[in-house]
Amino acid sequence: MKPPFQNAPQRHNAFIQVPEIDAIIEFAKVHYRVDPKRIYLTGISAGSFQTWAYAAQHYAKLAAVLLLTLYPGVGHDSWGRTYDGSAGHDVYAWLLSHSL
C-alpha cells in the first residue's frame, strides 16, 4: 500500500487538514513499528498551525507536541537550530521523555 503522502507530508499550496494528519499517523501505526504510547507531532512554518489544530482535536493520541520556540533576531527559518540542536536544547530527548 502506498502511503498517503510522498516523502515527508507537505503541502505547498494549502494546509494539510487534520483528517489527513490523522490518516498519516494511522498509516504509520499499521505499516511501521510504532509505539502508540510515543507518538509525537511537530510542524514548521504553516505546518505548525495544523500541528496545534490536530493536537487540540486528538490530544489523547499524542505523547507530546513540540512547543513554540522563538529566537530573537531570527527570521522565518528558525526551525533549523531547533532541530539540529545548535540552539542549545535537545528537542528529541525532550520528546522522548514523554509518553502516554
N, CA, C and O atoms as a Tinker XYZ file with bonds, in Angstrom:
   400  protein
     1  N      0.845000   -1.181000    0.000000    73     2
     2  CA     0.000000    0.000000    0.000000    64     1     3
     3  C      0.886000    1.238000    0.000000    63     2     4     5
     4  O      1.839000    1.326000    0.774000    81     3
     5  N      0.580000    2.166000   -0.842000    73     3     6
     6  CA     1.330000    3.409000   -0.921000    64     5     7
     7  C      0.892000    4.351000    0.197000    63     6     8     9
     8  O     -0.303000    4.512000    0.440000    81     7
     9  N      1.866000    4.982000    0.885000    73     7    10
    10  CA     1.477000    5.900000    1.963000    64     9    11
    11  C      0.683000    7.079000    1.418000    63    10    12    13
    12  O      0.784000    7.402000    0.234000    81    11
    13  N     -0.115000    7.732000    2.283000    73    11    14
    14  CA    -0.963000    8.847000    1.832000    64    13    15
    15  C     -0.178000   10.139000    1.633000    63    14    16    17
    16  O     -0.760000   11.223000    1.624000    81    15
    17  N      1.122000   10.033000    1.477000    73    15    18
    18  CA     1.964000   11.205000    1.275000    64    17    19
    19  C      3.212000   10.783000    0.524000    63    18    20    21
    20  O      3.510000    9.591000    0.456000    81    19
    21  N      3.930000   11.706000   -0.026000    73    19    22
    22  CA     5.193000   11.423000   -0.686000    64    21    23
    23  C      6.292000   12.062000    0.139000    63    22    24    25
    24  O      6.198000   13.232000    0.509000    81    23
    25  N      7.338000   11.293000    0.430000    73    23    26
    26  CA     8.442000   11.754000    1.273000    64    25    27
    27  C      7.882000   12.186000    2.627000    63    26    28    29
    28  O      7.218000   11.395000    3.298000    81    27
    29  N      8.137000   13.408000    3.031000    73    27    30
    30  CA     7.558000   13.939000    4.267000    64    29    31
    31  C      6.243000   14.613000    3.917000    63    30    32    33
    32  O      6.133000   15.249000    2.869000    81    31
    33  N      5.249000   14.485000    4.776000    73    31    34
    34  CA     3.970000   15.120000    4.460000    64    33    35
    35  C      4.100000   16.634000    4.354000    63    34    36    37
    36  O      4.490000   17.297000    5.315000    81    35
    37  N      3.777000   17.174000    3.199000    73    35    38
    38  CA     3.893000   18.602000    2.955000    64    37    39
    39  C      2.777000   19.057000    2.032000    63    38    40    41
    40  O      2.210000   18.278000    1.265000    81    39
    41  N      2.489000   20.321000    2.132000    73    39    42
    42  CA     1.587000   20.965000    1.188000    64    41    43
    43  C      2.206000   22.295000    0.830000    63    42    44    45
    44  O      2.585000   23.070000    1.708000    81    43
    45  N      2.305000   22.554000   -0.429000    73    43    46
    46  CA     2.876000   23.827000   -0.865000    64    45    47
    47  C      1.801000   24.848000   -1.216000    63    46    48    49
    48  O      2.075000   26.045000   -1.295000    81    47
    49  N      0.590000   24.375000   -1.425000    73    47    50
    50  CA    -0.462000   25.293000   -1.857000    64    49    51
    51  C     -1.649000   25.377000   -0.899000    63    50    52    53
    52  O     -2.591000   26.129000   -1.154000    81    51
    53  N     -1.620000   24.622000    0.195000    73    51    54
    54  CA    -2.736000   24.657000    1.143000    64    53    55
    55  C     -2.300000   23.953000    2.423000    63    54    56    57
    56  O     -1.307000   23.225000    2.444000    81    55
    57  N     -3.059000   24.184000    3.484000    73    55    58
    58  CA    -2.787000   23.487000    4.737000    64    57    59
    59  C     -3.149000   22.021000    4.597000    63    58    60    61
    60  O     -4.147000   21.676000    3.963000    81    59
    61  N     -2.338000   21.165000    5.188000    73    59    62
    62  CA    -2.731000   19.768000    5.308000    64    61    63
    63  C     -3.813000   19.733000    6.390000    63    62    64    65
    64  O     -3.645000   20.321000    7.459000    81    63
    65  N     -4.879000   19.071000    6.121000    73    63    66
    66  CA    -6.033000   19.082000    7.013000    64    65    67
    67  C     -5.873000   18.055000    8.142000    63    66    68    69
    68  O     -5.141000   17.076000    8.005000    81    67
    69  N     -6.558000   18.293000    9.241000    73    67    70
    70  CA    -6.480000   17.416000   10.406000    64    69    71
    71  C     -6.800000   15.964000   10.047000    63    70    72    73
    72  O     -6.072000   15.075000   10.491000    81    71
    73  N     -7.847000   15.672000    9.269000    73    71    74
    74  CA    -8.103000   14.271000    8.908000    64    73    75
    75  C     -6.946000   13.641000    8.119000    63    74    76    77
    76  O     -6.691000   12.444000    8.253000    81    75
    77  N     -6.256000   14.423000    7.313000    73    75    78
    78  CA    -5.101000   13.903000    6.577000    64    77    79
    79  C     -3.952000   13.576000    7.524000    63    78    80    81
    80  O     -3.276000   12.562000    7.351000    81    79
    81  N     -3.729000   14.419000    8.511000    73    79    82
    82  CA    -2.691000   14.139000    9.508000    64    81    83
    83  C     -3.034000   12.855000   10.242000    63    82    84    85
    84  O     -2.167000   12.009000   10.463000    81    83
    85  N     -4.287000   12.709000   10.616000    73    83    86
    86  CA    -4.715000   11.502000   11.307000    64    85    87
    87  C     -4.520000   10.270000   10.431000    63    86    88    89
    88  O     -4.113000    9.219000   10.926000    81    87
    89  N     -4.802000   10.384000    9.147000    73    87    90
    90  CA    -4.602000    9.261000    8.222000    64    89    91
    91  C     -3.127000    8.884000    8.126000    63    90    92    93
    92  O     -2.798000    7.699000    8.052000    81    91
    93  N     -2.244000    9.861000    8.127000    73    91    94
    94  CA    -0.805000    9.591000    8.073000    64    93    95
    95  C     -0.363000    8.851000    9.333000    63    94    96    97
    96  O      0.382000    7.874000    9.262000    81    95
    97  N     -0.825000    9.321000   10.471000    73    95    98
    98  CA    -0.466000    8.664000   11.731000    64    97    99
    99  C     -1.004000    7.241000   11.764000    63    98   100   101
   100  O     -0.291000    6.317000   12.156000    81    99
   101  N     -2.250000    7.057000   11.357000    73    99   102
   102  CA    -2.838000    5.715000   11.352000    64   101   103
   103  C     -2.119000    4.804000   10.365000    63   102   104   105
   104  O     -1.912000    3.626000   10.657000    81   103
   105  N     -1.733000    5.327000    9.199000    73   103   106
   106  CA    -0.968000    4.546000    8.227000    64   105   107
   107  C      0.348000    4.090000    8.845000    63   106   108   109
   108  O      0.728000    2.926000    8.718000    81   107
   109  N      1.034000    4.996000    9.507000    73   107   110
   110  CA     2.321000    4.663000   10.118000    64   109   111
   111  C      2.150000    3.591000   11.191000    63   110   112   113
   112  O      2.987000    2.696000   11.308000    81   111
   113  N      1.079000    3.673000   11.972000    73   111   114
   114  CA     0.841000    2.683000   13.023000    64   113   115
   115  C      0.626000    1.287000   12.452000    63   114   116   117
   116  O      1.022000    0.295000   13.063000    81   115
   117  N      0.003000    1.211000   11.288000    73   115   118
   118  CA    -0.272000   -0.079000   10.661000    64   117   119
   119  C      0.949000   -0.634000    9.927000    63   118   120   121
   120  O      1.185000   -1.841000    9.957000    81   119
   121  N      1.722000    0.222000    9.274000    73   119   122
   122  CA     2.782000   -0.232000    8.383000    64   121   123
   123  C      4.199000   -0.148000    8.934000    63   122   124   125
   124  O      5.133000   -0.631000    8.295000    81   123
   125  N      4.376000    0.447000   10.092000    73   123   126
   126  CA     5.706000    0.580000   10.690000    64   125   127
   127  C      5.633000    0.169000   12.160000    63   126   128   129
   128  O      4.551000    0.089000   12.742000    81   127
   129  N      6.776000   -0.085000   12.739000    73   127   130
   130  CA     6.831000   -0.422000   14.160000    64   129   131
   131  C      6.686000    0.858000   14.973000    63   130   132   133
   132  O      7.681000    1.511000   15.289000    81   131
   133  N      5.482000    1.207000   15.303000    73   131   134
   134  CA     5.173000    2.447000   16.024000    64   133   135
   135  C      4.693000    2.093000   17.421000    63   134   136   137
   136  O      3.805000    1.259000   17.597000    81   135
   137  N      5.283000    2.730000   18.394000    73   135   138
   138  CA     4.803000    2.597000   19.769000    64   137   139
   139  C      3.666000    3.606000   19.942000    63   138   140   141
   140  O      3.925000    4.809000   19.964000    81   139
   141  N      2.440000    3.159000   20.064000    73   139   142
   142  CA     1.313000    4.098000   20.153000    64   141   143
   143  C      1.353000    4.990000   21.397000    63   142   144   145
   144  O      0.622000    5.977000   21.481000    81   143
   145  N      2.196000    4.643000   22.348000    73   143   146
   146  CA     2.347000    5.490000   23.534000    64   145   147
   147  C      3.403000    6.578000   23.324000    63   146   148   149
   148  O      3.615000    7.416000   24.200000    81   147
   149  N      4.061000    6.566000   22.166000    73   147   150
   150  CA     5.119000    7.537000   21.882000    64   149   151
   151  C      4.931000    8.163000   20.496000    63   150   152   153
   152  O      5.833000    8.129000   19.660000    81   151
   153  N      3.765000    8.723000   20.274000    73   151   154
   154  CA     3.504000    9.425000   19.028000    64   153   155
   155  C      3.657000   10.916000   19.302000    63   154   156   157
   156  O      3.001000   11.475000   20.181000    81   155
   157  N      4.536000   11.544000   18.531000    73   155   158
   158  CA     4.854000   12.956000   18.706000    64   157   159
   159  C      4.496000   13.695000   17.426000    63   158   160   161
   160  O      4.523000   13.122000   16.337000    81   159
   161  N      4.165000   14.959000   17.565000    73   159   162
   162  CA     3.815000   15.756000   16.396000    64   161   163
   163  C      4.535000   17.082000   16.463000    63   162   164   165
   164  O      4.601000   17.723000   17.512000    81   163
   165  N      5.068000   17.481000   15.335000    73   163   166
   166  CA     5.748000   18.758000   15.221000    64   165   167
   167  C      5.509000   19.292000   13.816000    63   166   168   169
   168  O      5.279000   18.521000   12.883000    81   167
   169  N      5.563000   20.582000   13.670000    73   167   170
   170  CA     5.366000   21.189000   12.358000    64   169   171
   171  C      6.161000   22.469000   12.249000    63   170   172   173
   172  O      6.407000   23.151000   13.243000    81   171
   173  N      6.558000   22.787000   11.035000    73   171   174
   174  CA     7.310000   24.020000   10.814000    64   173   175
   175  C      6.509000   24.961000    9.928000    63   174   176   177
   176  O      5.706000   24.528000    9.101000    81   175
   177  N      6.736000   26.220000   10.109000    73   175   178
   178  CA     6.093000   27.263000    9.321000    64   177   179
   179  C      4.575000   27.093000    9.411000    63   178   180   181
   180  O      4.032000   26.967000   10.508000    81   179
   181  N      3.894000   27.088000    8.276000    73   179   182
   182  CA     2.434000   26.958000    8.300000    64   181   183
   183  C      1.990000   25.619000    8.878000    63   182   184   185
   184  O      0.879000   25.505000    9.396000    81   183
   185  N      2.842000   24.615000    8.795000    73   183   186
   186  CA     2.513000   23.311000    9.365000    64   185   187
   187  C      2.318000   23.338000   10.864000    63   186   188   189
   188  O      1.656000   22.468000   11.430000    81   187
   189  N      2.893000   24.334000   11.505000    73   187   190
   190  CA     2.714000   24.422000   12.953000    64   189   191
   191  C      1.257000   24.732000   13.315000    63   190   192   193
   192  O      0.773000   24.295000   14.359000    81   191
   193  N      0.565000   25.477000   12.467000    73   191   194
   194  CA    -0.850000   25.762000   12.731000    64   193   195
   195  C     -1.665000   24.472000   12.771000    63   194   196   197
   196  O     -2.502000   24.275000   13.653000    81   195
   197  N     -1.406000   23.604000   11.803000    73   195   198
   198  CA    -2.164000   22.364000   11.740000    64   197   199
   199  C     -1.698000   21.369000   12.803000    63   198   200   201
   200  O     -2.475000   20.523000   13.244000    81   199
   201  N     -0.441000   21.470000   13.213000    73   199   202
   202  CA     0.023000   20.649000   14.328000    64   201   203
   203  C     -0.816000   20.932000   15.562000    63   202   204   205
   204  O     -1.283000   20.011000   16.231000    81   203
   205  N     -1.007000   22.222000   15.861000    73   203   206
   206  CA    -1.807000   22.596000   17.023000    64   205   207
   207  C     -3.281000   22.266000   16.807000    63   206   208   209
   208  O     -3.963000   21.879000   17.756000    81   207
   209  N     -3.783000   22.408000   15.598000    73   207   210
   210  CA    -5.181000   22.055000   15.321000    64   209   211
   211  C     -5.402000   20.558000   15.559000    63   210   212   213
   212  O     -6.402000   20.152000   16.151000    81   211
   213  N     -4.442000   19.739000   15.083000    73   211   214
   214  CA    -4.547000   18.296000   15.307000    64   213   215
   215  C     -4.499000   17.979000   16.797000    63   214   216   217
   216  O     -5.307000   17.200000   17.302000    81   215
   217  N     -3.547000   18.586000   17.491000    73   215   218
   218  CA    -3.381000   18.319000   18.922000    64   217   219
   219  C     -4.628000   18.710000   19.709000    63   218   220   221
   220  O     -4.984000   18.041000   20.680000    81   219
   221  N     -5.283000   19.771000   19.304000    73   219   222
   222  CA    -6.499000   20.200000   20.000000    64   221   223
   223  C     -7.622000   19.180000   19.860000    63   222   224   225
   224  O     -8.433000   19.018000   20.772000    81   223
   225  N     -7.670000   18.491000   18.720000    73   223   226
   226  CA    -8.739000   17.520000   18.467000    64   225   227
   227  C     -8.377000   16.103000   18.894000    63   226   228   229
   228  O     -9.247000   15.332000   19.299000    81   227
   229  N     -7.096000   15.759000   18.803000    73   227   230
   230  CA    -6.664000   14.372000   19.030000    64   229   231
   231  C     -5.586000   14.282000   20.109000    63   230   232   233
   232  O     -4.659000   13.480000   19.999000    81   231
   233  N     -5.707000   15.097000   21.141000    73   231   234
   234  CA    -4.689000   15.152000   22.186000    64   233   235
   235  C     -4.448000   13.805000   22.857000    63   234   236   237
   236  O     -3.337000   13.539000   23.315000    81   235
   237  N     -5.454000   12.962000   22.924000    73   235   238
   238  CA    -5.302000   11.667000   23.594000    64   237   239
   239  C     -4.427000   10.700000   22.804000    63   238   240   241
   240  O     -3.984000    9.691000   23.354000    81   239
   241  N     -4.168000   10.982000   21.529000    73   239   242
   242  CA    -3.317000   10.128000   20.700000    64   241   243
   243  C     -1.849000   10.522000   20.765000    63   242   244   245
   244  O     -0.989000    9.761000   20.322000    81   243
   245  N     -1.548000   11.695000   21.307000    73   243   246
   246  CA    -0.191000   12.245000   21.248000    64   245   247
   247  C      0.487000   12.227000   22.610000    63   246   248   249
   248  O     -0.102000   12.603000   23.624000    81   247
   249  N      1.736000   11.782000   22.607000    73   247   250
   250  CA     2.528000   11.828000   23.833000    64   249   251
   251  C      3.055000   13.235000   24.074000    63   250   252   253
   252  O      3.189000   13.662000   25.220000    81   251
   253  N      3.356000   13.960000   22.992000    73   251   254
   254  CA     3.865000   15.332000   23.121000    64   253   255
   255  C      3.749000   16.044000   21.785000    63   254   256   257
   256  O      3.721000   15.430000   20.718000    81   255
   257  N      3.682000   17.359000   21.888000    73   255   258
   258  CA     3.716000   18.241000   20.728000    64   257   259
   259  C      4.862000   19.199000   20.970000    63   258   260   261
   260  O      4.983000   19.758000   22.061000    81   259
   261  N      5.702000   19.396000   19.974000    73   259   262
   262  CA     6.843000   20.286000   20.147000    64   261   263
   263  C      6.337000   21.720000   20.305000    63   262   264   265
   264  O      5.654000   22.229000   19.416000    81   263
   265  N      6.672000   22.401000   21.457000    73   263   266
   266  CA     6.190000   23.719000   21.813000    64   265   267
   267  C      6.884000   24.788000   21.030000    63   266   268   269
   268  O      8.011000   24.597000   20.570000    81   267
   269  N      6.226000   25.917000   20.869000    73   267   270
   270  CA     6.736000   27.070000   20.146000    64   269   271
   271  C      8.056000   27.546000   20.746000    63   270   272   273
   272  O      8.185000   27.671000   21.964000    81   271
   273  N      9.044000   27.813000   19.868000    73   271   274
   274  CA    10.326000   28.358000   20.289000    64   273   275
   275  C     10.618000   29.595000   19.462000    63   274   276   277
   276  O     10.613000   29.542000   18.232000    81   275
   277  N     10.873000   30.705000   20.134000    73   275   278
   278  CA    11.199000   31.964000   19.460000    64   277   279
   279  C     12.651000   32.309000   19.725000    63   278   280   281
   280  O     13.132000   32.196000   20.853000    81   279
   281  N     13.348000   32.733000   18.676000    73   279   282
   282  CA    14.738000   33.151000   18.792000    64   281   283
   283  C     14.834000   34.616000   18.389000    63   282   284   285
   284  O     14.486000   34.965000   17.261000    81   283
   285  N     15.294000   35.469000   19.280000    73   283   286
   286  CA    15.418000   36.895000   18.937000    64   285   287
   287  C     16.332000   37.098000   17.730000    63   286   288   289
   288  O     17.406000   36.503000   17.638000    81   287
   289  N     15.890000   37.942000   16.815000    73   287   290
   290  CA    16.698000   38.280000   15.649000    64   289   291
   291  C     16.726000   37.249000   14.545000    63   290   292   293
   292  O     17.452000   37.417000   13.565000    81   291
   293  N     15.954000   36.184000   14.679000    73   291   294
   294  CA    15.936000   35.130000   13.656000    64   293   295
   295  C     14.654000   35.271000   12.848000    63   294   296   297
   296  O     13.575000   35.453000   13.412000    81   295
   297  N     14.773000   35.188000   11.551000    73   295   298
   298  CA    13.614000   35.325000   10.679000    64   297   299
   299  C     12.811000   34.040000   10.588000    63   298   300   301
   300  O     12.729000   33.266000   11.541000    81   299
   301  N     12.233000   33.835000    9.442000    73   299   302
   302  CA    11.296000   32.736000    9.221000    64   301   303
   303  C     11.912000   31.358000    9.454000    63   302   304   305
   304  O     11.288000   30.513000   10.096000    81   303
   305  N     13.111000   31.115000    8.953000    73   303   306
   306  CA    13.730000   29.789000    9.094000    64   305   307
   307  C     14.383000   29.639000   10.465000    63   306   308   309
   308  O     15.607000   29.569000   10.580000    81   307
   309  N     13.566000   29.592000   11.476000    73   307   310
   310  CA    14.093000   29.437000   12.827000    64   309   311
   311  C     14.128000   27.976000   13.268000    63   310   312   313
   312  O     14.678000   27.671000   14.326000    81   311
   313  N     13.561000   27.079000   12.489000    73   311   314
   314  CA    13.479000   25.684000   12.897000    64   313   315
   315  C     14.796000   24.947000   12.766000    63   314   316   317
   316  O     15.017000   23.961000   13.468000    81   315
   317  N     15.681000   25.400000   11.883000    73   315   318
   318  CA    16.956000   24.705000   11.698000    64   317   319
   319  C     17.700000   24.522000   12.998000    63   318   320   321
   320  O     18.142000   23.417000   13.314000    81   319
   321  N     17.843000   25.592000   13.756000    73   319   322
   322  CA    18.590000   25.498000   15.017000    64   321   323
   323  C     17.832000   24.723000   16.077000    63   322   324   325
   324  O     18.440000   24.196000   17.009000    81   323
   325  N     16.512000   24.643000   15.953000    73   323   326
   326  CA    15.755000   23.819000   16.895000    64   325   327
   327  C     16.023000   22.347000   16.643000    63   326   328   329
   328  O     16.302000   21.595000   17.576000    81   327
   329  N     15.940000   21.931000   15.388000    73   327   330
   330  CA    16.074000   20.514000   15.070000    64   329   331
   331  C     17.516000   20.032000   15.007000    63   330   332   333
   332  O     17.765000   18.844000   15.211000    81   331
   333  N     18.471000   20.909000   14.733000    73   331   334
   334  CA    19.862000   20.441000   14.682000    64   333   335
   335  C     20.589000   20.566000   16.017000    63   334   336   337
   336  O     21.749000   20.168000   16.127000    81   335
   337  N     19.927000   21.110000   17.027000    73   335   338
   338  CA    20.498000   21.182000   18.364000    64   337   339
   339  C     21.381000   22.387000   18.629000    63   338   340   341
   340  O     21.836000   22.578000   19.757000    81   339
   341  N     21.634000   23.201000   17.617000    73   339   342
   342  CA    22.545000   24.327000   17.803000    64   341   343
   343  C     21.967000   25.426000   18.694000    63   342   344   345
   344  O     22.694000   26.332000   19.102000    81   343
   345  N     20.684000   25.358000   18.995000    73   343   346
   346  CA    20.073000   26.340000   19.894000    64   345   347
   347  C     20.365000   26.027000   21.357000    63   346   348   349
   348  O     20.043000   26.816000   22.245000    81   347
   349  N     20.974000   24.877000   21.601000    73   347   350
   350  CA    21.355000   24.533000   22.967000    64   349   351
   351  C     20.388000   23.634000   23.704000    63   350   352   353
   352  O     20.553000   23.394000   24.900000    81   351
   353  N     19.386000   23.135000   23.012000    73   351   354
   354  CA    18.486000   22.177000   23.651000    64   353   355
   355  C     18.233000   21.015000   22.695000    63   354   356   357
   356  O     18.272000   21.167000   21.474000    81   355
   357  N     17.974000   19.859000   23.282000    73   355   358
   358  CA    17.772000   18.638000   22.509000    64   357   359
   359  C     16.281000   18.326000   22.467000    63   358   360   361
   360  O     15.737000   17.726000   23.395000    81   359
   361  N     15.629000   18.734000   21.391000    73   359   362
   362  CA    14.180000   18.521000   21.296000    64   361   363
   363  C     13.831000   17.043000   21.192000    63   362   364   365
   364  O     12.752000   16.626000   21.611000    81   363
   365  N     14.746000   16.250000   20.630000    73   363   366
   366  CA    14.463000   14.817000   20.506000    64   365   367
   367  C     14.445000   14.151000   21.876000    63   366   368   369
   368  O     13.574000   13.325000   22.149000    81   367
   369  N     15.396000   14.499000   22.742000    73   367   370
   370  CA    15.402000   13.962000   24.107000    64   369   371
   371  C     14.159000   14.432000   24.863000    63   370   372   373
   372  O     13.570000   13.672000   25.633000    81   371
   373  N     13.764000   15.686000   24.640000    73   371   374
   374  CA    12.577000   16.205000   25.309000    64   373   375
   375  C     11.341000   15.424000   24.872000    63   374   376   377
   376  O     10.536000   15.018000   25.709000    81   375
   377  N     11.186000   15.211000   23.558000    73   375   378
   378  CA    10.045000   14.451000   23.063000    64   377   379
   379  C     10.049000   13.042000   23.665000    63   378   380   381
   380  O      9.031000   12.568000   24.169000    81   379
   381  N     11.195000   12.393000   23.603000    73   379   382
   382  CA    11.276000   11.008000   24.094000    64   381   383
   383  C     11.068000   10.893000   25.598000    63   382   384   385
   384  O     10.823000    9.796000   26.101000    81   383
   385  N     11.158000   11.981000   26.313000    73   383   386
   386  CA    10.915000   11.946000   27.758000    64   385   387
   387  C      9.413000   11.891000   28.075000    63   386   388   389
   388  O      9.029000   11.778000   29.239000    81   387
   389  N      8.576000   11.971000   27.051000    73   387   390
   390  CA     7.127000   11.951000   27.223000    64   389   391
   391  C      6.516000   10.693000   26.600000    63   390   392   393
   392  O      6.927000   10.260000   25.524000    81   391
   393  N      5.560000   10.130000   27.269000    73   391   394
   394  CA     4.789000    9.021000   26.713000    64   393   395
   395  C      3.386000    9.059000   27.316000    63   394   396   397
   396  O      3.149000    9.693000   28.344000    81   395
   397  N      2.483000    8.377000   26.665000    73   395   398
   398  CA     1.102000    8.324000   27.175000    64   397   399
   399  C      1.031000    7.373000   28.371000    63   398   400
   400  O     -0.040000    7.185000   28.948000    81   399
